[in-house]
Amino acid sequence: SMAFIRELESYKNQSAQQYLIDKDISEKLIDEAYERMKYNVRASHILINCPASASPKDTLMAYNKAINIRNKILQGMSFSDAAVAFSDDPSARDTINPVTHKQQLGNKGELGYFTVFNLIYPFETGAYNTEVGQISMPVRTNFGYHLIFVKDKIPAIEKISVSQIFIPDSMAKMNKMSDYTSKKMTEISARLQKGEDFVTLVKLFSEDKASKEKDGAIEPFAPNRKSPDFVKACISIKPGQFSEPISCTVGWHIVKLNEITPVTVDD
């Protein structure tokens, strides 16, 4: 599902060229980039294909289609349902992996947390100029028109460091727990509440070999490197505190927050 972001990244340099000519504008852009660098934005999008070479008629049709979808959402359809139903970004929908024949869950338009230079300039601008909880007007890029729904905006984070207790579970991708996982998670949570040592419980319960050997510590990560729900759960607790169980595509985690390293921007 990150393929779209990778594709966007390949375009990020081309919007700079037109600005390199005018010194005032380029200084404005530098100021703007510094300002945006202070935040991570979490957004979802719906794409209506419309290549840069499209005729005015086709361009207008695509724009109107985007407006119609936006109106449906404003009238009560959820953004994620609209992304699954209408988006031309195929990663929004569930697919069957042709090699493994396993189901890959769609992202429902979710792009996760990103920051300045992660995405092409017009898209980034659309996202940073949209308030949390709002949906942009159609934003034009080389791909077409995007509706951007901004879910969250947080002070920029360079790295998040956590330790985990992990139980693998094939039901986790549906956000469900097997009986085995449920029993384990209930017991772990109860023992943490009682004040038992996190590392002791890692050694007793965690079924992730790599992190278990490091007292549960996983490699520190940038917010755009993990699922946004996982990131949100990690940043919603204080250092030394532990989370409710969090699902991912392969199992359930209870995490303890070690440290959040903020991005430092020198004004």
CSV table of C-alpha atoms in Angstrom, one decimal, residues 60-158:
chain,number,residue,atom,x,y,z
A,60,LEU,CA,-13.5,18.9,-16.1
A,61,MET,CA,-15.2,15.5,-16.0
A,62,ALA,CA,-12.6,14.2,-13.5
A,63,TYR,CA,-12.9,17.3,-11.4
A,64,ASN,CA,-16.7,17.0,-11.3
A,65,LYS,CA,-16.5,13.4,-10.4
A,66,ALA,CA,-14.2,14.3,-7.5
A,67,ILE,CA,-16.7,17.0,-6.3
A,68,ASN,CA,-19.6,14.5,-6.5
A,69,ILE,CA,-17.7,12.1,-4.3
A,70,ARG,CA,-16.8,14.9,-1.9
A,71,ASN,CA,-20.5,15.8,-1.6
A,72,LYS,CA,-21.4,12.1,-0.9
A,73,ILE,CA,-18.9,12.2,2.0
A,74,LEU,CA,-20.2,15.6,3.3
A,75,GLN,CA,-23.7,14.0,3.2
A,76,GLY,CA,-22.6,11.2,5.6
A,77,MET,CA,-20.7,8.5,3.6
A,78,SER,CA,-17.5,7.6,5.4
A,79,PHE,CA,-14.2,8.6,3.7
A,80,SER,CA,-12.9,5.1,3.9
A,81,ASP,CA,-16.1,3.6,2.3
A,82,ALA,CA,-15.8,6.2,-0.5
A,83,ALA,CA,-12.2,5.4,-1.1
A,84,VAL,CA,-13.0,1.7,-1.4
A,85,ALA,CA,-15.9,2.5,-3.7
A,86,PHE,CA,-14.5,5.2,-5.9
A,87,SER,CA,-10.7,5.7,-5.7
A,88,ASP,CA,-8.5,5.0,-8.7
A,89,ASP,CA,-5.7,4.2,-6.3
A,90,PRO,CA,-5.9,0.4,-6.4
A,91,SER,CA,-4.3,0.0,-3.0
A,92,ALA,CA,-7.5,1.3,-1.4
A,93,ARG,CA,-9.2,-2.1,-2.0
A,94,ASP,CA,-8.5,-5.7,-0.8
A,95,THR,CA,-6.7,-7.8,-3.4
A,96,ILE,CA,-5.5,-11.4,-3.7
A,97,ASN,CA,-1.7,-11.6,-3.9
A,98,PRO,CA,-1.1,-13.4,-7.3
A,99,VAL,CA,2.0,-15.2,-5.9
A,100,THR,CA,0.9,-16.3,-2.4
A,101,HIS,CA,-2.9,-16.3,-3.1
A,102,LYS,CA,-3.4,-14.7,0.3
A,103,GLN,CA,-5.7,-11.7,0.7
A,104,GLN,CA,-4.0,-8.4,1.1
A,105,LEU,CA,-6.1,-5.9,2.9
A,106,GLY,CA,-6.7,-2.5,1.2
A,107,ASN,CA,-5.7,0.7,3.0
A,108,LYS,CA,-9.1,2.4,2.4
A,109,GLY,CA,-7.2,5.4,1.2
A,110,GLU,CA,-5.0,5.7,4.3
A,111,LEU,CA,-1.5,7.1,3.6
A,112,GLY,CA,-0.3,7.2,7.3
A,113,TYR,CA,1.8,10.0,8.8
A,114,PHE,CA,4.1,11.9,6.5
A,115,THR,CA,6.1,15.1,6.6
A,116,VAL,CA,7.6,17.7,4.2
A,117,PHE,CA,9.3,16.2,1.1
A,118,ASN,CA,7.7,12.7,1.6
A,119,LEU,CA,5.0,13.4,-1.1
A,120,ILE,CA,4.8,15.5,-4.2
A,121,TYR,CA,4.6,19.2,-3.7
A,122,PRO,CA,0.9,19.8,-4.7
A,123,PHE,CA,-0.3,16.9,-2.6
A,124,GLU,CA,1.8,18.0,0.4
A,125,THR,CA,0.4,21.5,0.0
A,126,GLY,CA,-3.1,20.2,-0.1
A,127,ALA,CA,-2.6,18.2,3.0
A,128,TYR,CA,-0.8,20.9,5.0
A,129,ASN,CA,-3.5,23.5,4.1
A,130,THR,CA,-6.4,21.3,5.2
A,131,GLU,CA,-7.5,21.4,8.8
A,132,VAL,CA,-7.7,18.2,10.9
A,133,GLY,CA,-11.1,16.6,10.4
A,134,GLN,CA,-11.7,18.4,7.0
A,135,ILE,CA,-11.7,17.2,3.4
A,136,SER,CA,-9.8,19.3,0.8
A,137,MET,CA,-11.3,20.5,-2.4
A,138,PRO,CA,-9.9,18.5,-5.4
A,139,VAL,CA,-6.1,18.8,-5.5
A,140,ARG,CA,-4.5,18.5,-8.9
A,141,THR,CA,-1.3,16.4,-9.4
A,142,ASN,CA,0.2,14.6,-12.4
A,143,PHE,CA,-2.0,11.6,-11.4
A,144,GLY,CA,-5.3,13.4,-11.3
A,145,TYR,CA,-7.5,14.9,-8.7
A,146,HIS,CA,-7.2,14.0,-5.0
A,147,LEU,CA,-9.6,14.5,-2.2
A,148,ILE,CA,-7.5,14.6,0.9
A,149,PHE,CA,-8.9,13.9,4.4
A,150,VAL,CA,-6.6,15.0,7.2
A,151,LYS,CA,-7.0,12.8,10.3
A,152,ASP,CA,-4.3,14.1,12.5
A,153,LYS,CA,-1.5,16.7,12.8
A,154,ILE,CA,1.2,16.3,15.4
A,155,PRO,CA,4.5,17.9,16.3
A,156,ALA,CA,7.1,16.3,14.1
A,157,ILE,CA,8.7,13.1,15.3
A,158,GLU,CA,12.1,11.9,14.1
